[in-house]
Amino acid sequence: ELKVEQNPLFLSMQEGKNYTIYCNYSTTSDRLYWYRQDPGKSLESLFVLLSNGAVKQEGRLMASLDTKARLSTLHITAAVHDLSATYFCAVDMGVSGSRLTFGEGTQLTVNP
Amino acid sequence: EAGVVQSPRYKIIEKKQPVAFWCNPISGHNTLYWYLQNLGQGPELLIRYENEEAVDDSQLPKDRFSAERLKGVDSTLKIQPAELGDSAVYLCASSLYMNTEAFFGQGTRLTVV
């Protein structure tokens, strides 16, 4: 059974600071997604990582994937209040079709 | 382009009553998913459709939950009878094909009292 673990689960940081969210998963996969969810809203796709060594950046967020270590990171650079949300990583087993297994989510609060 | 549309957004029902949720996926998307999200947790897959065929329903509690996707477009998820523990957000998502990026609707927040 695939397990996806994120840490930290809660993150409070000040504006302007940098931080990294980690996503570990237990079985081989080469498809990993990062989503953002605002309170009461649905999931917004941030990044799709499809191969070992993939790195993608959008604004102050950068995601990477190391399939050998079964690890993805979401790095936040110079955080701003608008980044406050819950961030989920999701791993796609993809053996017989899509089945996203989500982590528990990291609740990020960026304080002024 | 319209995204995944779900209705209703909110539903409050008494336990043992039936309830149904509706989903209209992004036009042209062949794969449709229903996920369950409990408070403070990540979504969990209930069922996946490829066109009109349910190809992964191993996580669907079939004693009370049912789903259909007639004509391979819209989908309905039903619970009968609802239990208190069914209170959660029910998310619908769609993707162009399997193993491609999934896009989520806004969800239906169900409260069973």
PDB file of C-alpha atoms in Angstrom:
ATOM      1  CA  GLU A   1       0.000   0.000   0.000  1.00  0.00           C
ATOM      2  CA  LEU A   2       1.349   3.386  -1.003  1.00  0.00           C
ATOM      3  CA  LYS A   3       1.891   5.827   1.829  1.00  0.00           C
ATOM      4  CA  VAL A   4       2.582   9.505   1.350  1.00  0.00           C
ATOM      5  CA  GLU A   5       3.924  11.542   4.230  1.00  0.00           C
ATOM      6  CA  GLN A   6       4.359  15.265   4.359  1.00  0.00           C
ATOM      7  CA  ASN A   7       6.238  17.303   6.871  1.00  0.00           C
ATOM      8  CA  PRO A   8       5.777  19.545   8.516  1.00  0.00           C
ATOM      9  CA  LEU A   9       2.007  19.325   8.856  1.00  0.00           C
ATOM     10  CA  PHE A  10       1.809  22.856  10.215  1.00  0.00           C
ATOM     11  CA  LEU A  11       4.137  25.673   9.275  1.00  0.00           C
ATOM     12  CA  SER A  12       4.031  29.230  10.529  1.00  0.00           C
ATOM     13  CA  MET A  13       6.545  31.545   8.993  1.00  0.00           C
ATOM     14  CA  GLN A  14       7.233  35.219   8.612  1.00  0.00           C
ATOM     15  CA  GLU A  15       7.058  37.095   5.383  1.00  0.00           C
ATOM     16  CA  GLY A  16      10.358  37.196   3.573  1.00  0.00           C
ATOM     17  CA  LYS A  17      11.621  33.909   4.956  1.00  0.00           C
ATOM     18  CA  ASN A  18      12.436  30.715   3.063  1.00  0.00           C
ATOM     19  CA  TYR A  19      11.255  27.234   3.901  1.00  0.00           C
ATOM     20  CA  THR A  20      10.873  23.749   2.439  1.00  0.00           C
ATOM     21  CA  ILE A  21       8.006  21.275   2.670  1.00  0.00           C
ATOM     22  CA  TYR A  22       8.925  17.625   2.259  1.00  0.00           C
ATOM     23  CA  CYS A  23       6.923  14.817   0.706  1.00  0.00           C
ATOM     24  CA  ASN A  24       8.083  11.206   1.136  1.00  0.00           C
ATOM     25  CA  TYR A  25       6.363   8.249  -0.469  1.00  0.00           C
ATOM     26  CA  SER A  26       6.754   4.556   0.062  1.00  0.00           C
ATOM     27  CA  THR A  27       6.701   2.879  -3.357  1.00  0.00           C
ATOM     28  CA  THR A  28       8.078   3.559  -6.789  1.00  0.00           C
ATOM     29  CA  SER A  29       6.342   6.235  -8.790  1.00  0.00           C
ATOM     30  CA  ASP A  30       7.444   8.766 -11.352  1.00  0.00           C
ATOM     31  CA  ARG A  31       4.424  11.027 -11.233  1.00  0.00           C
ATOM     32  CA  LEU A  32       3.963  13.483  -8.424  1.00  0.00           C
ATOM     33  CA  TYR A  33       1.684  16.474  -8.113  1.00  0.00           C
ATOM     34  CA  TRP A  34       1.526  19.449  -5.813  1.00  0.00           C
ATOM     35  CA  TYR A  35      -1.808  21.092  -5.088  1.00  0.00           C
ATOM     36  CA  ARG A  36      -2.833  24.160  -3.124  1.00  0.00           C
ATOM     37  CA  GLN A  37      -6.093  24.380  -1.214  1.00  0.00           C
ATOM     38  CA  ASP A  38      -7.511  27.546   0.316  1.00  0.00           C
ATOM     39  CA  PRO A  39     -10.053  27.203   3.156  1.00  0.00           C
ATOM     40  CA  GLY A  40     -13.405  26.071   1.815  1.00  0.00           C
ATOM     41  CA  LYS A  41     -12.090  25.888  -1.712  1.00  0.00           C
ATOM     42  CA  SER A  42     -11.060  23.112  -4.039  1.00  0.00           C
ATOM     43  CA  LEU A  43      -7.596  21.972  -4.987  1.00  0.00           C
ATOM     44  CA  GLU A  44      -5.592  24.057  -7.397  1.00  0.00           C
ATOM     45  CA  SER A  45      -2.894  22.300  -9.368  1.00  0.00           C
ATOM     46  CA  LEU A  46       0.539  23.844  -8.844  1.00  0.00           C
ATOM     47  CA  PHE A  47       3.103  21.464 -10.290  1.00  0.00           C
ATOM     48  CA  VAL A  48       3.264  18.209 -12.187  1.00  0.00           C
ATOM     49  CA  LEU A  49       6.573  16.352 -11.817  1.00  0.00           C
ATOM     50  CA  LEU A  50       6.987  13.472 -14.232  1.00  0.00           C
ATOM     51  CA  SER A  51      10.570  12.311 -14.027  1.00  0.00           C
ATOM     52  CA  ASN A  52      13.523  11.917 -11.740  1.00  0.00           C
ATOM     53  CA  GLY A  53      15.312  15.199 -11.260  1.00  0.00           C
ATOM     54  CA  ALA A  54      12.363  17.260 -12.460  1.00  0.00           C
ATOM     55  CA  VAL A  55      12.369  20.808 -11.154  1.00  0.00           C
ATOM     56  CA  LYS A  56       9.625  23.324 -11.757  1.00  0.00           C
ATOM     57  CA  GLN A  57       9.273  26.901 -10.561  1.00  0.00           C
ATOM     58  CA  GLU A  58       6.377  29.302 -10.470  1.00  0.00           C
ATOM     59  CA  GLY A  59       6.841  32.592  -8.705  1.00  0.00           C
ATOM     60  CA  ARG A  60       8.049  32.018  -5.168  1.00  0.00           C
ATOM     61  CA  LEU A  61       7.450  28.260  -5.285  1.00  0.00           C
ATOM     62  CA  MET A  62       9.804  25.631  -6.627  1.00  0.00           C
ATOM     63  CA  ALA A  63       9.139  21.892  -6.652  1.00  0.00           C
ATOM     64  CA  SER A  64      11.551  19.046  -7.269  1.00  0.00           C
ATOM     65  CA  LEU A  65      11.375  15.280  -7.508  1.00  0.00           C
ATOM     66  CA  ASP A  66      13.939  12.626  -6.603  1.00  0.00           C
ATOM     67  CA  THR A  67      12.412   9.284  -7.532  1.00  0.00           C
ATOM     68  CA  LYS A  68      15.350   7.307  -6.202  1.00  0.00           C
ATOM     69  CA  ALA A  69      14.944   8.813  -2.758  1.00  0.00           C
ATOM     70  CA  ARG A  70      11.131   8.819  -3.171  1.00  0.00           C
ATOM     71  CA  LEU A  71      11.164  12.436  -2.119  1.00  0.00           C
ATOM     72  CA  SER A  72       9.698  15.644  -3.421  1.00  0.00           C
ATOM     73  CA  THR A  73      10.245  19.095  -2.020  1.00  0.00           C
ATOM     74  CA  LEU A  74       8.283  22.308  -2.290  1.00  0.00           C
ATOM     75  CA  HIS A  75      10.533  25.267  -1.585  1.00  0.00           C
ATOM     76  CA  ILE A  76       9.127  28.644  -0.660  1.00  0.00           C
ATOM     77  CA  THR A  77      11.286  31.674  -1.310  1.00  0.00           C
ATOM     78  CA  ALA A  78      10.671  35.011   0.408  1.00  0.00           C
ATOM     79  CA  ALA A  79       7.199  34.040   1.581  1.00  0.00           C
ATOM     80  CA  VAL A  80       4.300  36.461   1.299  1.00  0.00           C
ATOM     81  CA  HIS A  81       0.938  36.385   3.055  1.00  0.00           C
ATOM     82  CA  ASP A  82      -0.876  35.310  -0.121  1.00  0.00           C
ATOM     83  CA  LEU A  83       0.899  31.964   0.035  1.00  0.00           C
ATOM     84  CA  SER A  84      -1.023  31.032   3.192  1.00  0.00           C
ATOM     85  CA  ALA A  85      -2.936  27.850   2.332  1.00  0.00           C
ATOM     86  CA  THR A  86      -2.740  24.084   2.695  1.00  0.00           C
ATOM     87  CA  TYR A  87      -0.363  22.347   0.307  1.00  0.00           C
ATOM     88  CA  PHE A  88      -0.803  18.718  -0.689  1.00  0.00           C
ATOM     89  CA  CYS A  89       1.498  16.413  -2.541  1.00  0.00           C
ATOM     90  CA  ALA A  90      -0.085  13.501  -4.370  1.00  0.00           C
ATOM     91  CA  VAL A  91       1.581  10.486  -5.879  1.00  0.00           C
ATOM     92  CA  ASP A  92       0.144   8.599  -8.815  1.00  0.00           C
ATOM     93  CA  MET A  93       0.777   4.885  -8.798  1.00  0.00           C
ATOM     94  CA  GLY A  94      -0.153   4.749 -12.440  1.00  0.00           C
ATOM     95  CA  VAL A  95       0.183   0.972 -12.710  1.00  0.00           C
ATOM     96  CA  SER A  96      -3.294   0.434 -14.071  1.00  0.00           C
ATOM     97  CA  GLY A  97      -4.522   3.940 -14.328  1.00  0.00           C
ATOM     98  CA  SER A  98      -4.590   6.999 -12.193  1.00  0.00           C
ATOM     99  CA  ARG A  99      -5.036   6.712  -8.460  1.00  0.00           C
ATOM    100  CA  LEU A 100      -3.719   9.730  -6.650  1.00  0.00           C
ATOM    101  CA  THR A 101      -2.658   9.087  -3.078  1.00  0.00           C
ATOM    102  CA  PHE A 102      -2.473  12.321  -1.157  1.00  0.00           C
ATOM    103  CA  GLY A 103      -0.368  13.336   1.783  1.00  0.00           C
ATOM    104  CA  GLU A 104      -2.027  14.799   4.865  1.00  0.00           C
ATOM    105  CA  GLY A 105      -1.289  18.315   3.735  1.00  0.00           C
ATOM    106  CA  THR A 106       0.891  21.092   5.121  1.00  0.00           C
ATOM    107  CA  GLN A 107      -1.018  24.025   6.532  1.00  0.00           C
ATOM    108  CA  LEU A 108       1.093  27.090   5.828  1.00  0.00           C
ATOM    109  CA  THR A 109       0.528  30.402   7.560  1.00  0.00           C
ATOM    110  CA  VAL A 110       2.626  33.365   6.508  1.00  0.00           C
ATOM    111  CA  ASN A 111       2.577  36.140   9.064  1.00  0.00           C
ATOM    112  CA  PRO A 112       3.240  39.794   8.188  1.00  0.00           C
TER     113      PRO A 112
ATOM    114  CA  GLU B   1     -12.959  27.232 -20.372  1.00  0.00           C
ATOM    115  CA  ALA B   2     -15.281  26.053 -17.630  1.00  0.00           C
ATOM    116  CA  GLY B   3     -13.758  23.907 -14.951  1.00  0.00           C
ATOM    117  CA  VAL B   4     -15.267  20.934 -13.143  1.00  0.00           C
ATOM    118  CA  VAL B   5     -18.708  21.898 -11.900  1.00  0.00           C
ATOM    119  CA  GLN B   6     -20.305  20.288  -8.871  1.00  0.00           C
ATOM    120  CA  SER B   7     -23.660  20.755  -7.226  1.00  0.00           C
ATOM    121  CA  PRO B   8     -24.884  21.349  -4.684  1.00  0.00           C
ATOM    122  CA  ARG B   9     -22.103  23.188  -2.875  1.00  0.00           C
ATOM    123  CA  TYR B  10     -23.553  22.427   0.519  1.00  0.00           C
ATOM    124  CA  LYS B  11     -26.001  19.825   1.755  1.00  0.00           C
ATOM    125  CA  ILE B  12     -27.363  19.158   5.226  1.00  0.00           C
ATOM    126  CA  ILE B  13     -29.429  16.025   5.750  1.00  0.00           C
ATOM    127  CA  GLU B  14     -30.612  13.871   8.588  1.00  0.00           C
ATOM    128  CA  LYS B  15     -29.036  10.480   9.069  1.00  0.00           C
ATOM    129  CA  LYS B  16     -30.660   7.601   7.203  1.00  0.00           C
ATOM    130  CA  GLN B  17     -31.787   9.962   4.436  1.00  0.00           C
ATOM    131  CA  PRO B  18     -30.546   9.598   0.862  1.00  0.00           C
ATOM    132  CA  VAL B  19     -28.392  12.233  -0.834  1.00  0.00           C
ATOM    133  CA  ALA B  20     -27.000  12.704  -4.320  1.00  0.00           C
ATOM    134  CA  PHE B  21     -24.171  14.794  -5.718  1.00  0.00           C
ATOM    135  CA  TRP B  22     -23.731  15.815  -9.324  1.00  0.00           C
ATOM    136  CA  CYS B  23     -20.566  16.487 -11.311  1.00  0.00           C
ATOM    137  CA  ASN B  24     -19.993  17.911 -14.775  1.00  0.00           C
ATOM    138  CA  PRO B  25     -16.378  17.371 -15.824  1.00  0.00           C
ATOM    139  CA  ILE B  26     -14.291  19.531 -18.108  1.00  0.00           C
ATOM    140  CA  SER B  27     -15.449  19.093 -21.691  1.00  0.00           C
ATOM    141  CA  GLY B  28     -13.561  16.350 -23.473  1.00  0.00           C
ATOM    142  CA  HIS B  29     -12.156  14.766 -20.338  1.00  0.00           C
ATOM    143  CA  ASN B  30     -12.520  11.022 -20.457  1.00  0.00           C
ATOM    144  CA  THR B  31     -11.499  10.235 -16.890  1.00  0.00           C
ATOM    145  CA  LEU B  32     -13.656  11.230 -13.940  1.00  0.00           C
ATOM    146  CA  TYR B  33     -12.927  10.736 -10.252  1.00  0.00           C
ATOM    147  CA  TRP B  34     -14.864  11.051  -7.035  1.00  0.00           C
ATOM    148  CA  TYR B  35     -12.793  11.764  -3.940  1.00  0.00           C
ATOM    149  CA  LEU B  36     -13.747  12.033  -0.291  1.00  0.00           C
ATOM    150  CA  GLN B  37     -12.001  14.606   1.873  1.00  0.00           C
ATOM    151  CA  ASN B  38     -12.386  14.520   5.619  1.00  0.00           C
ATOM    152  CA  LEU B  39     -11.561  17.596   7.636  1.00  0.00           C
ATOM    153  CA  GLY B  40      -7.822  18.130   7.959  1.00  0.00           C
ATOM    154  CA  GLN B  41      -6.921  15.294   5.630  1.00  0.00           C
ATOM    155  CA  GLY B  42      -6.018  14.765   2.020  1.00  0.00           C
ATOM    156  CA  PRO B  43      -8.604  13.497  -0.460  1.00  0.00           C
ATOM    157  CA  GLU B  44      -9.128   9.749  -0.851  1.00  0.00           C
ATOM    158  CA  LEU B  45     -10.281   8.142  -4.069  1.00  0.00           C
ATOM    159  CA  LEU B  46     -13.754   6.604  -4.052  1.00  0.00           C
ATOM    160  CA  ILE B  47     -14.188   5.713  -7.705  1.00  0.00           C
ATOM    161  CA  ARG B  48     -12.643   6.385 -11.108  1.00  0.00           C
ATOM    162  CA  TYR B  49     -14.384   6.253 -14.456  1.00  0.00           C
ATOM    163  CA  GLU B  50     -12.861   5.861 -17.868  1.00  0.00           C
ATOM    164  CA  ASN B  51     -15.659   7.160 -20.073  1.00  0.00           C
ATOM    165  CA  GLU B  52     -18.744   5.398 -18.731  1.00  0.00           C
ATOM    166  CA  GLU B  53     -16.917   2.444 -17.194  1.00  0.00           C
ATOM    167  CA  ALA B  54     -16.066   2.339 -13.500  1.00  0.00           C
ATOM    168  CA  VAL B  55     -12.521   0.967 -13.607  1.00  0.00           C
ATOM    169  CA  ASP B  56     -11.482   1.513  -9.985  1.00  0.00           C
ATOM    170  CA  ASP B  57     -14.167   1.342  -7.325  1.00  0.00           C
ATOM    171  CA  SER B  58     -12.309  -0.686  -4.731  1.00  0.00           C
ATOM    172  CA  GLN B  59     -12.559   2.129  -2.172  1.00  0.00           C
ATOM    173  CA  LEU B  60     -16.280   2.746  -2.642  1.00  0.00           C
ATOM    174  CA  PRO B  61     -18.429   1.453   0.260  1.00  0.00           C
ATOM    175  CA  LYS B  62     -20.855  -0.365  -1.969  1.00  0.00           C
ATOM    176  CA  ASP B  63     -23.376  -1.144   0.735  1.00  0.00           C
ATOM    177  CA  ARG B  64     -24.484   2.474   0.813  1.00  0.00           C
ATOM    178  CA  PHE B  65     -22.650   4.323  -1.946  1.00  0.00           C
ATOM    179  CA  SER B  66     -23.355   4.127  -5.647  1.00  0.00           C
ATOM    180  CA  ALA B  67     -22.222   6.113  -8.648  1.00  0.00           C
ATOM    181  CA  GLU B  68     -22.979   6.331 -12.301  1.00  0.00           C
ATOM    182  CA  ARG B  69     -21.646   8.136 -15.319  1.00  0.00           C
ATOM    183  CA  LEU B  70     -24.210   7.843 -18.038  1.00  0.00           C
ATOM    184  CA  LYS B  71     -22.996   8.590 -21.568  1.00  0.00           C
ATOM    185  CA  GLY B  72     -19.502   9.106 -20.202  1.00  0.00           C
ATOM    186  CA  VAL B  73     -20.009  12.765 -19.311  1.00  0.00           C
ATOM    187  CA  ASP B  74     -21.845  13.847 -16.139  1.00  0.00           C
ATOM    188  CA  SER B  75     -21.690  11.735 -13.043  1.00  0.00           C
ATOM    189  CA  THR B  76     -23.802  11.260  -9.948  1.00  0.00           C
ATOM    190  CA  LEU B  77     -22.669   9.934  -6.584  1.00  0.00           C
ATOM    191  CA  LYS B  78     -25.361   8.713  -4.217  1.00  0.00           C
ATOM    192  CA  ILE B  79     -25.410   7.740  -0.576  1.00  0.00           C
ATOM    193  CA  GLN B  80     -28.347   5.785   0.799  1.00  0.00           C
ATOM    194  CA  PRO B  81     -28.779   5.799   3.710  1.00  0.00           C
ATOM    195  CA  ALA B  82     -26.410   8.472   4.970  1.00  0.00           C
ATOM    196  CA  GLU B  83     -24.618   8.016   8.276  1.00  0.00           C
ATOM    197  CA  LEU B  84     -23.113  10.607  10.591  1.00  0.00           C
ATOM    198  CA  GLY B  85     -19.617   9.528   9.557  1.00  0.00           C
ATOM    199  CA  ASP B  86     -20.332  10.439   5.946  1.00  0.00           C
ATOM    200  CA  SER B  87     -20.023  14.126   6.798  1.00  0.00           C
ATOM    201  CA  ALA B  88     -17.165  15.329   4.606  1.00  0.00           C
ATOM    202  CA  VAL B  89     -16.398  17.138   1.372  1.00  0.00           C
ATOM    203  CA  TYR B  90     -17.011  15.152  -1.794  1.00  0.00           C
ATOM    204  CA  LEU B  91     -14.749  16.239  -4.621  1.00  0.00           C
ATOM    205  CA  CYS B  92     -15.123  15.467  -8.266  1.00  0.00           C
ATOM    206  CA  ALA B  93     -12.143  15.686 -10.600  1.00  0.00           C
ATOM    207  CA  SER B  94     -11.516  15.010 -14.250  1.00  0.00           C
ATOM    208  CA  SER B  95      -8.546  14.475 -16.510  1.00  0.00           C
ATOM    209  CA  LEU B  96      -8.114  14.199 -20.246  1.00  0.00           C
ATOM    210  CA  TYR B  97      -7.031  10.572 -19.995  1.00  0.00           C
ATOM    211  CA  MET B  98      -5.830   8.355 -17.192  1.00  0.00           C
ATOM    212  CA  ASN B  99      -2.381   9.232 -15.882  1.00  0.00           C
ATOM    213  CA  THR B 100      -2.755  12.881 -16.884  1.00  0.00           C
ATOM    214  CA  GLU B 101      -3.237  15.879 -14.619  1.00  0.00           C
ATOM    215  CA  ALA B 102      -6.496  15.922 -12.694  1.00  0.00           C
ATOM    216  CA  PHE B 103      -8.522  19.097 -12.188  1.00  0.00           C
ATOM    217  CA  PHE B 104     -10.829  19.358  -9.214  1.00  0.00           C
ATOM    218  CA  GLY B 105     -14.249  20.874  -8.718  1.00  0.00           C
ATOM    219  CA  GLN B 106     -15.177  22.981  -5.703  1.00  0.00           C
ATOM    220  CA  GLY B 107     -16.710  20.055  -3.898  1.00  0.00           C
ATOM    221  CA  THR B 108     -19.932  19.371  -2.062  1.00  0.00           C
ATOM    222  CA  ARG B 109     -19.769  19.772   1.678  1.00  0.00           C
ATOM    223  CA  LEU B 110     -22.098  17.214   3.246  1.00  0.00           C
ATOM    224  CA  THR B 111     -23.240  17.466   6.830  1.00  0.00           C
ATOM    225  CA  VAL B 112     -25.231  14.584   8.265  1.00  0.00           C
ATOM    226  CA  VAL B 113     -27.086  15.401  11.486  1.00  0.00           C
TER     227      VAL B 113
END
